[in-house]
Coordinates of C-alpha atoms in Angstrom, one line a residue:
M1 CA 25.1 57.1 132.3
I2 CA 21.7 56.7 130.8
S3 CA 19.8 57.7 133.9
R4 CA 21.9 60.9 134.3
A5 CA 21.0 61.9 130.7
W6 CA 17.2 61.7 131.6
T7 CA 17.4 63.3 135.1
P8 CA 15.9 66.7 134.1
L9 CA 12.7 64.9 133.1
R10 CA 12.1 64.2 136.8
H11 CA 11.1 67.8 137.2
A12 CA 7.4 68.1 136.2
A13 CA 7.5 71.6 134.7
F14 CA 10.5 70.8 132.6
R15 CA 8.9 67.6 131.5
A16 CA 5.8 69.4 130.3
L17 CA 7.8 72.0 128.5
W18 CA 10.0 69.4 126.8
I19 CA 7.1 67.3 125.6
A20 CA 5.2 70.3 124.2
A21 CA 8.4 71.4 122.4
L22 CA 8.9 67.9 121.0
A23 CA 5.3 67.8 119.6
S24 CA 5.8 71.2 118.0
Q25 CA 9.1 70.2 116.5
V26 CA 7.6 67.0 115.0
G27 CA 4.9 69.2 113.4
T28 CA 7.6 71.5 112.0
W29 CA 9.6 68.7 110.5
M30 CA 6.4 67.3 108.9
E31 CA 5.7 70.8 107.5
T32 CA 9.2 71.0 106.1
V33 CA 9.0 67.7 104.3
G34 CA 5.6 68.6 102.8
A35 CA 6.9 72.0 101.7
Q36 CA 10.0 70.6 100.1
W37 CA 8.1 67.9 98.3
I38 CA 5.7 70.5 96.8
L39 CA 8.7 72.5 95.5
L40 CA 10.4 69.5 94.0
Q41 CA 7.6 69.5 91.4
H42 CA 8.7 72.9 90.1
P43 CA 11.6 74.0 87.9
H44 CA 15.0 74.8 89.6
A45 CA 14.1 72.4 92.4
A46 CA 17.6 72.3 93.9
A47 CA 17.5 76.1 94.6
T48 CA 13.9 76.4 95.6
T49 CA 13.9 73.4 98.1
A50 CA 17.0 74.9 99.7
L51 CA 15.1 78.1 100.1
I52 CA 12.7 76.3 102.5
Q53 CA 15.7 76.1 104.9
T54 CA 16.5 79.7 104.3
A55 CA 12.9 80.9 104.8
T56 CA 12.7 79.0 108.1
T57 CA 16.0 80.3 109.5
L58 CA 16.5 83.7 107.9
P59 CA 14.1 85.6 110.3
V60 CA 16.6 84.9 113.1
L61 CA 18.9 87.4 111.5
F62 CA 16.3 90.2 112.2
L63 CA 14.5 88.9 115.2
A64 CA 17.0 87.0 117.4
L65 CA 18.3 90.0 119.5
P66 CA 14.9 91.8 119.8
G67 CA 13.3 88.4 120.7
G68 CA 15.9 87.9 123.4
A69 CA 15.2 91.3 124.8
L70 CA 11.5 90.7 124.8
A71 CA 12.1 87.4 126.7
D72 CA 14.2 89.2 129.3
V73 CA 11.7 92.1 129.7
L74 CA 8.3 90.3 129.4
D75 CA 6.8 87.3 131.1
R76 CA 8.3 84.4 129.1
R77 CA 5.3 82.0 129.6
R78 CA 2.8 84.6 128.3
L79 CA 5.1 85.5 125.4
L80 CA 5.3 81.8 124.3
I81 CA 1.5 81.5 124.5
A82 CA 1.1 84.5 122.2
I83 CA 3.7 83.3 119.7
Q84 CA 2.5 79.7 119.5
S85 CA -1.1 80.9 119.0
G86 CA 0.1 83.0 116.1
Q87 CA 2.0 80.1 114.7
A88 CA -1.1 77.9 114.8
V89 CA -3.0 80.5 112.7
V90 CA -0.2 80.7 110.0
A91 CA 0.2 76.9 109.8
G92 CA -3.6 76.6 109.5
T93 CA -3.5 79.0 106.6
V94 CA -0.9 76.9 104.8
A95 CA -3.1 73.8 105.3
V96 CA -6.2 75.4 103.9
L97 CA -4.3 76.8 100.8
A98 CA -2.8 73.4 100.2
W99 CA -6.1 71.6 100.6
R100 CA -7.7 73.9 98.0
E101 CA -4.7 73.4 95.7
V102 CA -3.9 77.1 95.4
L103 CA -0.6 77.1 97.3
T104 CA 2.0 78.7 95.0
P105 CA 5.8 78.4 95.6
V106 CA 5.9 82.2 96.4
A107 CA 3.0 81.9 98.9
L108 CA 4.5 78.8 100.4
L109 CA 7.9 80.5 100.9
A110 CA 6.2 83.6 102.4
L111 CA 4.2 81.6 104.9
T112 CA 7.2 79.5 105.8
F113 CA 9.1 82.7 106.4
A114 CA 6.2 83.8 108.7
L115 CA 6.5 80.5 110.6
G116 CA 10.3 81.1 110.8
C117 CA 9.6 84.5 112.4
G118 CA 7.6 82.7 115.1
A119 CA 10.3 80.2 115.6
A120 CA 12.9 82.9 115.9
L121 CA 10.9 84.6 118.7
T122 CA 10.3 81.2 120.4
V123 CA 13.8 80.0 121.0
A124 CA 15.1 82.6 123.5
P125 CA 12.1 82.5 125.9
Y126 CA 12.0 78.7 125.7
Q127 CA 15.7 78.1 126.4
A128 CA 15.8 80.9 129.0
M129 CA 13.1 79.1 131.0
I130 CA 15.1 75.9 131.3
P131 CA 17.5 77.1 134.0
E132 CA 14.4 78.2 136.0
L133 CA 13.0 74.6 135.9
V134 CA 16.1 72.4 136.6
P135 CA 19.0 72.7 139.0
R136 CA 22.3 74.0 137.6
P137 CA 24.0 70.6 137.7
D138 CA 21.3 69.2 135.4
L139 CA 21.7 72.0 132.8
P140 CA 24.1 70.0 130.5
S141 CA 21.6 67.1 130.5
A142 CA 18.7 69.4 129.9
S143 CA 20.5 71.0 127.0
A144 CA 21.2 67.6 125.6
L145 CA 17.5 66.7 125.9
G146 CA 16.7 69.9 124.0
S147 CA 18.9 68.8 121.2
L148 CA 17.5 65.3 121.5
S149 CA 13.9 66.5 121.1
V150 CA 14.9 68.3 117.8
N151 CA 16.5 65.2 116.5
L152 CA 13.8 62.8 117.8
A153 CA 11.4 65.0 115.9
R154 CA 13.7 64.7 112.9
A155 CA 13.4 60.9 113.1
V156 CA 9.7 60.8 113.6
G157 CA 8.4 63.8 111.7
P158 CA 9.8 63.2 108.3
A159 CA 9.0 59.4 108.3
V160 CA 5.3 60.1 109.3
A161 CA 5.2 63.1 106.8
G162 CA 6.5 60.9 104.0
L163 CA 3.7 58.4 104.6
L164 CA 1.0 61.1 104.9
V165 CA 2.2 63.0 101.8
A166 CA 2.2 59.8 99.7
R167 CA -1.3 58.8 100.8
L168 CA -3.2 62.0 101.8
G169 CA -1.2 64.9 100.3
P170 CA 0.8 67.8 101.9
A171 CA -2.3 69.4 103.3
A172 CA -2.5 66.7 106.0
V173 CA 0.9 67.4 107.4
F174 CA 0.3 71.2 107.4
A175 CA -2.9 70.7 109.4
L176 CA -1.0 68.5 111.9
N177 CA 1.6 71.2 112.3
A178 CA -1.1 73.8 113.1
L179 CA -2.4 71.4 115.8
S180 CA 1.0 71.0 117.3
F181 CA 1.4 74.7 117.8
A182 CA -2.0 75.0 119.4
A183 CA -1.1 72.1 121.7
F184 CA 2.1 73.9 122.7
A185 CA 0.1 77.1 123.6
V186 CA -2.3 75.0 125.8
V187 CA 0.6 73.4 127.7
M188 CA 2.2 76.8 128.3
A189 CA -1.1 78.2 129.6
T190 CA -1.3 75.4 132.2
L191 CA 2.4 75.2 133.1
R192 CA 3.4 75.5 136.7
R193 CA 6.9 76.9 137.3
P194 CA 8.7 78.6 140.1
A195 CA 8.1 82.4 140.1
P196 CA 11.3 84.2 138.7
A197 CA 13.0 86.7 140.9
A198 CA 11.2 90.0 140.6
E199 CA 13.0 92.8 138.7
T200 CA 12.9 96.0 140.8
R201 CA 13.3 98.2 137.7
P202 CA 12.1 96.6 134.5
E203 CA 14.3 97.5 131.5
A204 CA 13.1 99.4 128.6
F205 CA 13.0 97.4 125.4
L206 CA 15.6 99.3 123.3
A207 CA 17.9 99.6 126.4
A208 CA 17.6 95.9 126.9
V209 CA 18.6 95.2 123.2
R210 CA 21.7 97.4 123.6
A211 CA 22.6 95.8 126.9
G212 CA 22.4 92.3 125.3
E213 CA 24.5 93.3 122.3
R214 CA 27.2 94.8 124.6
Y215 CA 27.3 91.7 126.8
V216 CA 28.0 89.5 123.8
R217 CA 30.5 91.9 122.2
F218 CA 32.6 92.1 125.3
S219 CA 32.5 88.5 126.4
P220 CA 35.5 86.7 124.9
E221 CA 34.1 83.3 126.0
M222 CA 30.8 83.9 124.3
R223 CA 32.4 85.2 121.1
R224 CA 34.6 82.1 120.9
I225 CA 31.6 79.8 121.2
L226 CA 29.8 81.7 118.5
L227 CA 32.8 81.5 116.2
R228 CA 33.2 77.8 116.7
I229 CA 29.5 77.0 116.1
G230 CA 29.5 79.2 112.9
L231 CA 32.6 77.5 111.5
F232 CA 30.9 74.1 112.0
L233 CA 27.4 75.0 110.8
T234 CA 28.3 76.8 107.6
P235 CA 29.6 73.6 105.9
A236 CA 27.5 71.1 107.9
V237 CA 24.2 72.6 106.7
A238 CA 25.0 71.5 103.2
L239 CA 23.7 68.0 104.2
W240 CA 20.3 69.3 105.1
A241 CA 20.0 71.7 102.2
L242 CA 20.9 69.2 99.6
L243 CA 19.4 66.0 101.0
P244 CA 16.0 66.4 99.3
V245 CA 17.6 66.7 95.8
F246 CA 20.1 64.0 96.7
A247 CA 17.3 61.6 97.7
A248 CA 15.0 62.4 94.7
R249 CA 17.6 62.7 91.9
R250 CA 20.7 60.9 93.0
I251 CA 19.3 57.7 94.5
G252 CA 15.7 57.9 93.2
L253 CA 13.7 58.0 96.4
G254 CA 10.1 59.2 96.8
P255 CA 8.7 61.1 99.8
T256 CA 8.6 58.0 102.0
G257 CA 12.3 57.2 101.2
Y258 CA 13.3 60.8 101.9
G259 CA 11.5 60.7 105.2
L260 CA 13.4 57.5 106.1
L261 CA 16.7 59.1 105.3
L262 CA 15.9 62.0 107.7
A263 CA 14.7 59.3 110.2
A264 CA 18.2 57.7 110.0
V265 CA 19.7 61.1 111.0
G266 CA 17.3 61.4 113.8
A267 CA 18.1 57.9 115.0
G268 CA 21.8 58.7 115.1
S269 CA 21.0 61.9 117.1
I270 CA 19.1 59.8 119.7
A271 CA 22.1 57.5 120.0
G272 CA 24.3 60.6 120.3
A273 CA 22.2 61.9 123.1
F274 CA 22.7 58.6 125.1
L275 CA 26.5 58.9 124.4
L276 CA 26.8 62.5 125.5
P277 CA 27.4 61.8 129.2
W278 CA 30.2 59.4 128.2
V279 CA 31.7 62.0 125.8
R280 CA 31.6 64.7 128.4
G281 CA 33.3 62.5 130.9
R282 CA 36.2 61.5 128.6
L283 CA 36.7 64.3 126.1
T284 CA 37.3 68.0 126.5
P285 CA 34.8 70.3 124.6
N286 CA 37.5 70.9 121.9
R287 CA 38.2 67.2 121.4
A288 CA 34.4 66.5 121.2
Y289 CA 34.1 69.2 118.6
S290 CA 37.0 67.8 116.6
L291 CA 35.5 64.3 116.7
G292 CA 32.1 65.5 115.6
A293 CA 33.5 67.5 112.7
A294 CA 35.6 64.6 111.5
V295 CA 32.8 62.1 111.6
Y296 CA 30.4 64.6 109.8
A297 CA 33.0 65.3 107.1
A298 CA 33.5 61.5 106.6
V299 CA 29.7 61.0 106.2
I300 CA 29.5 63.8 103.6
A301 CA 32.4 62.2 101.7
V302 CA 30.5 58.8 101.6
L303 CA 27.3 60.5 100.4
A304 CA 29.2 62.4 97.6
S305 CA 30.5 59.1 96.3
T306 CA 27.5 56.7 96.5
H307 CA 24.3 56.0 94.6
S308 CA 23.1 53.4 97.2
A309 CA 20.0 54.3 99.3
V310 CA 21.0 51.7 101.9
L311 CA 24.5 52.9 102.3
S312 CA 23.3 56.5 102.4
A313 CA 20.8 55.7 105.2
V314 CA 23.5 53.8 107.2
A315 CA 26.0 56.7 106.8
L316 CA 23.5 59.3 108.0
V317 CA 23.2 57.6 111.4
P318 CA 26.7 58.7 112.6
A319 CA 26.0 62.1 111.1
G320 CA 23.1 62.6 113.4
A321 CA 25.3 61.6 116.4
A322 CA 28.1 64.0 115.4
W323 CA 25.5 66.8 114.9
I324 CA 24.1 66.4 118.4
V325 CA 27.5 66.1 120.1
V326 CA 28.8 69.4 118.6
L327 CA 25.6 71.4 119.0
S328 CA 24.6 70.1 122.4
N329 CA 28.0 70.8 123.9
S330 CA 28.0 74.3 122.5
N331 CA 24.5 75.1 123.7
A332 CA 25.3 73.7 127.2
A333 CA 28.4 76.0 127.3
V334 CA 26.2 79.0 126.5
Q335 CA 23.6 78.1 129.1
L336 CA 26.2 77.6 131.8
F337 CA 28.1 80.8 131.0
L338 CA 25.3 83.3 130.8
P339 CA 24.1 85.0 134.0
G340 CA 20.3 85.2 134.6
W341 CA 19.9 88.9 133.8
V342 CA 21.0 88.5 130.2
R343 CA 20.4 84.8 129.6
A344 CA 17.6 85.2 126.9
R345 CA 19.5 87.9 125.1
G346 CA 22.7 85.8 125.1
L347 CA 20.9 82.8 123.9
S348 CA 19.3 84.9 121.1
A349 CA 22.8 85.8 119.9
Y350 CA 23.7 82.1 119.9
Q351 CA 20.5 81.4 117.9
F352 CA 21.4 84.3 115.6
V353 CA 24.6 82.5 114.6
F354 CA 23.0 79.1 114.7
S355 CA 20.1 79.9 112.4
G356 CA 21.8 82.7 110.4
S357 CA 24.6 80.5 109.4
Q358 CA 22.2 77.8 108.2
A359 CA 20.0 80.3 106.4
L360 CA 22.7 81.9 104.4
A361 CA 24.8 78.8 103.8
A362 CA 21.7 76.7 102.8
A363 CA 20.9 79.2 100.1
A364 CA 24.5 79.2 98.8
W365 CA 24.7 75.4 98.8
G366 CA 21.4 75.2 97.0
V367 CA 22.5 77.6 94.2
A368 CA 25.8 75.7 93.9
A369 CA 24.0 72.4 93.6
D370 CA 21.7 73.8 90.9
R371 CA 24.7 74.9 88.9
F372 CA 27.2 72.0 89.6
G373 CA 25.1 69.1 90.9
V374 CA 25.2 67.8 94.4
T375 CA 28.6 66.1 94.4
I376 CA 30.9 69.1 94.2
P377 CA 29.1 71.1 96.8
M378 CA 29.2 68.1 99.2
L379 CA 32.9 67.6 98.7
V380 CA 33.6 71.3 99.3
S381 CA 31.5 71.2 102.5
G382 CA 33.5 68.2 103.7
V383 CA 36.8 70.1 103.2
L384 CA 35.5 73.1 105.0
L385 CA 34.5 70.9 108.0
L386 CA 38.1 69.6 108.2
L387 CA 39.3 73.2 108.1
A388 CA 36.9 74.0 111.0
L389 CA 38.4 71.1 112.9
I390 CA 42.0 72.3 112.3
S391 CA 41.1 75.9 113.3
G392 CA 40.6 74.7 116.8
R393 CA 44.4 74.8 117.2
W394 CA 44.2 78.6 117.0
W395 CA 40.6 79.3 118.1
P396 CA 39.7 76.7 120.7
Y397 CA 36.8 76.9 123.1
L398 CA 37.7 78.9 126.2
D399 CA 37.3 77.2 129.5
T400 CA 34.2 78.5 131.3
G401 CA 33.8 75.7 133.8
P402 CA 35.4 77.4 136.8
L403 CA 33.6 80.7 136.3
D404 CA 31.0 81.6 138.9
R405 CA 28.0 83.1 137.0
S406 CA 25.9 84.0 140.1
T407 CA 25.2 87.7 140.6
P408 CA 25.6 88.6 144.3
V409 CA 25.9 92.3 145.2
H410 CA 29.6 93.0 145.9
W411 CA 29.8 96.7 145.4
P412 CA 29.0 99.0 148.4
E413 CA 26.2 101.4 147.9
P414 CA 27.3 104.7 146.5
H415 CA 27.1 107.5 149.0
L416 CA 26.1 110.7 147.2
L417 CA 25.2 114.1 148.6
I418 CA 22.9 114.7 145.7
E419 CA 19.9 112.6 144.6
P420 CA 20.1 111.9 140.9
E421 CA 17.1 110.8 138.8
A422 CA 17.2 107.4 137.2
A423 CA 17.5 108.9 133.7
D424 CA 20.2 111.4 134.6
G425 CA 23.3 110.9 132.5
P426 CA 25.8 110.3 131.2
V427 CA 27.5 109.4 134.4
V428 CA 31.3 109.2 134.6
V429 CA 32.7 106.9 137.3
L430 CA 36.3 107.6 138.4
L431 CA 38.3 105.2 140.6
R432 CA 41.7 106.2 141.9
Y433 CA 44.1 103.4 142.9
R434 CA 47.4 103.7 144.8
V435 CA 49.8 101.5 142.8
R436 CA 53.5 101.4 143.3
E437 CA 55.4 102.1 140.1
E438 CA 57.0 98.6 140.0
R439 CA 53.6 97.0 140.1
Q440 CA 51.8 99.2 137.6
R441 CA 52.5 97.0 134.6
E442 CA 50.9 94.0 136.3
F443 CA 48.0 96.1 137.4
V444 CA 47.2 97.4 133.9
A445 CA 47.4 93.8 132.6
A446 CA 44.9 92.6 135.2
M447 CA 42.6 95.5 134.5
H448 CA 41.9 94.2 131.0
R449 CA 39.5 91.6 132.5
V450 CA 37.9 94.4 134.5
R451 CA 37.5 96.4 131.3
D452 CA 35.5 93.6 129.7
A453 CA 33.3 93.3 132.8
R454 CA 32.6 97.1 132.9
L455 CA 31.8 97.3 129.2
R456 CA 29.5 94.2 129.1
T457 CA 27.5 95.3 132.1
G458 CA 26.8 98.9 130.9
A459 CA 29.8 101.1 130.3
L460 CA 30.0 102.9 127.0
Q461 CA 33.7 103.9 127.3
W462 CA 36.5 102.7 129.5
G463 CA 40.1 103.6 130.2
V464 CA 42.9 103.4 132.8
F465 CA 45.5 106.1 133.1
R466 CA 48.6 107.2 135.1
A467 CA 48.2 110.5 137.0
G468 CA 50.9 112.9 135.8
E469 CA 51.1 114.8 139.0
E470 CA 51.0 111.7 141.2
P471 CA 53.3 108.9 139.9
G472 CA 51.9 106.3 142.3
T473 CA 48.3 106.9 141.3
M474 CA 46.4 105.0 138.6
V475 CA 43.0 106.2 137.5
E476 CA 40.2 104.1 136.0
I477 CA 37.5 106.0 134.2
Y478 CA 34.4 104.7 132.5
T479 CA 31.1 106.3 131.3
V480 CA 27.6 104.9 131.7
S481 CA 24.6 106.2 129.8
S482 CA 22.5 106.9 132.9
W483 CA 22.4 106.6 136.7
D484 CA 19.9 103.7 136.2
E485 CA 22.4 101.8 134.1
H486 CA 25.0 102.3 136.8
R487 CA 22.7 101.1 139.5
R488 CA 22.0 98.0 137.5
Q489 CA 25.8 97.3 137.6
H490 CA 25.7 97.6 141.3
D491 CA 22.5 95.5 141.9
E492 CA 22.0 93.0 139.1
R493 CA 24.7 92.5 136.5
L494 CA 28.2 91.9 137.9
T495 CA 28.9 88.2 138.6
A496 CA 31.1 86.5 141.2
A497 CA 33.6 85.9 138.4
D498 CA 33.7 89.6 137.6
Y499 CA 34.2 90.3 141.2
D500 CA 37.2 87.9 141.3
D501 CA 38.7 89.7 138.4
E502 CA 38.3 93.0 140.1
R503 CA 39.8 91.8 143.4
H504 CA 42.8 90.3 141.4
A505 CA 43.5 93.7 139.8
Q506 CA 43.1 95.5 143.2
S507 CA 45.6 93.1 144.7
Y508 CA 48.4 95.1 143.0
A509 CA 47.1 98.3 144.6
D510 CA 47.6 99.5 148.2
G511 CA 44.2 99.6 149.8
E512 CA 40.8 100.2 148.3
P513 CA 40.2 102.7 145.5
T514 CA 38.4 106.0 146.1
V515 CA 35.3 106.4 143.9
T516 CA 33.8 109.6 142.4
H517 CA 30.6 109.8 140.4
L518 CA 30.4 112.7 137.9
F519 CA 27.1 113.9 136.4
S520 CA 26.8 116.1 133.4
G521 CA 25.6 119.7 133.5
A522 CA 23.9 121.7 136.2
P523 CA 21.0 120.3 138.3

């Protein structure tokens, strides 16, 4: 079980990427502790320390989808080098201002927001590179290791930061964060990875953004994953948002003690990573989610009712394990579901919900704690977690395991007597099926899956109709913005699972459909 969890690290390129990300994440957690401890010295500490979480994660709301499009259009390695270099400059600025003792709360939050922008642009290219570096059977373990690195950083970073802040001041942890970004950039510059398959027609940036948005909007499986993760994170983030105030004012801990509480969460996450293969082998994704939500709610209830530092630290260990079980399973589901052509954009949508839920909820929990204290918001978050658990009865994860996400070319080449330009459009695609009247109801029902495939791979409008003059004829019509977009459907975007859905619908028809391509206007 344990060896299977670590299998992806046998691949040298993935190992280098994972270690670089871990070092950067340790630096980020050290910076977070230093920033929160500075803000604890100012009035309205409950609200302002929670804003650190908001400033870190809010940029995802604006940059997640554009960042995903950039990661699918540009070279991911070079993009990461540029982003990490910029992060090093910003983090170095924070260190210099803190060392000179001129770092105001406004400046700290603004620079933290800038670091959050870099983090928002990093996630999609980083995660989209992972399937290029490990075989598909190792992806769940690679996803778990990604979550493990975050939580290992949470265990090490805050504990080290607490010691450094107490002895050297916050400037030291900010400087180490800058060095961690620089180290990440150096590793990326020397990384050796398999060359990705060449795109014959690189996508334009805005078109890539729109294509990513369409894919998520018309993927029921993807929408359900995003819903489940949002329902968990909105209440669960209360723990992270309120823990600094809880540590300082409820149980009287200093920066070292606060760092040790975060280390307890990280230790639990590490234990959870070792348990993940066992959990996946015995529990369905829905039951694993329910178990994680129940454990997390129980931990919050314990924290809301205790003033003991020891009991709080012990309780936070299972919280870390529950956190990694829920999030790692969700991330693995996304990685396995998304086809390569839209992987970074789909992952950016996941990150949008992941970080956006935390950004908005952390601010709300911080304001609530400033007004009512930490106990009431914690209890409310525990109740919401139980409601998220119960909601799985109506909104469970959809089973994506059997779906083949490879993108072989199934459609025959269109044979046209004209030669359209790539930008010509819109293009109307018309398919005529011969369907006996007694089978038309089943045909239309089967075409709902085809509809989703057409719309998420480029169609702007779609419909299926009966021909009034020919009772045995059903007509499928959809519109694509350009001939280039339609060719991408042919060559790059449709998966084997989409093809299976199409063949299932055609099984109700007699023979193959006849296809017509309609172009607007005169040549």
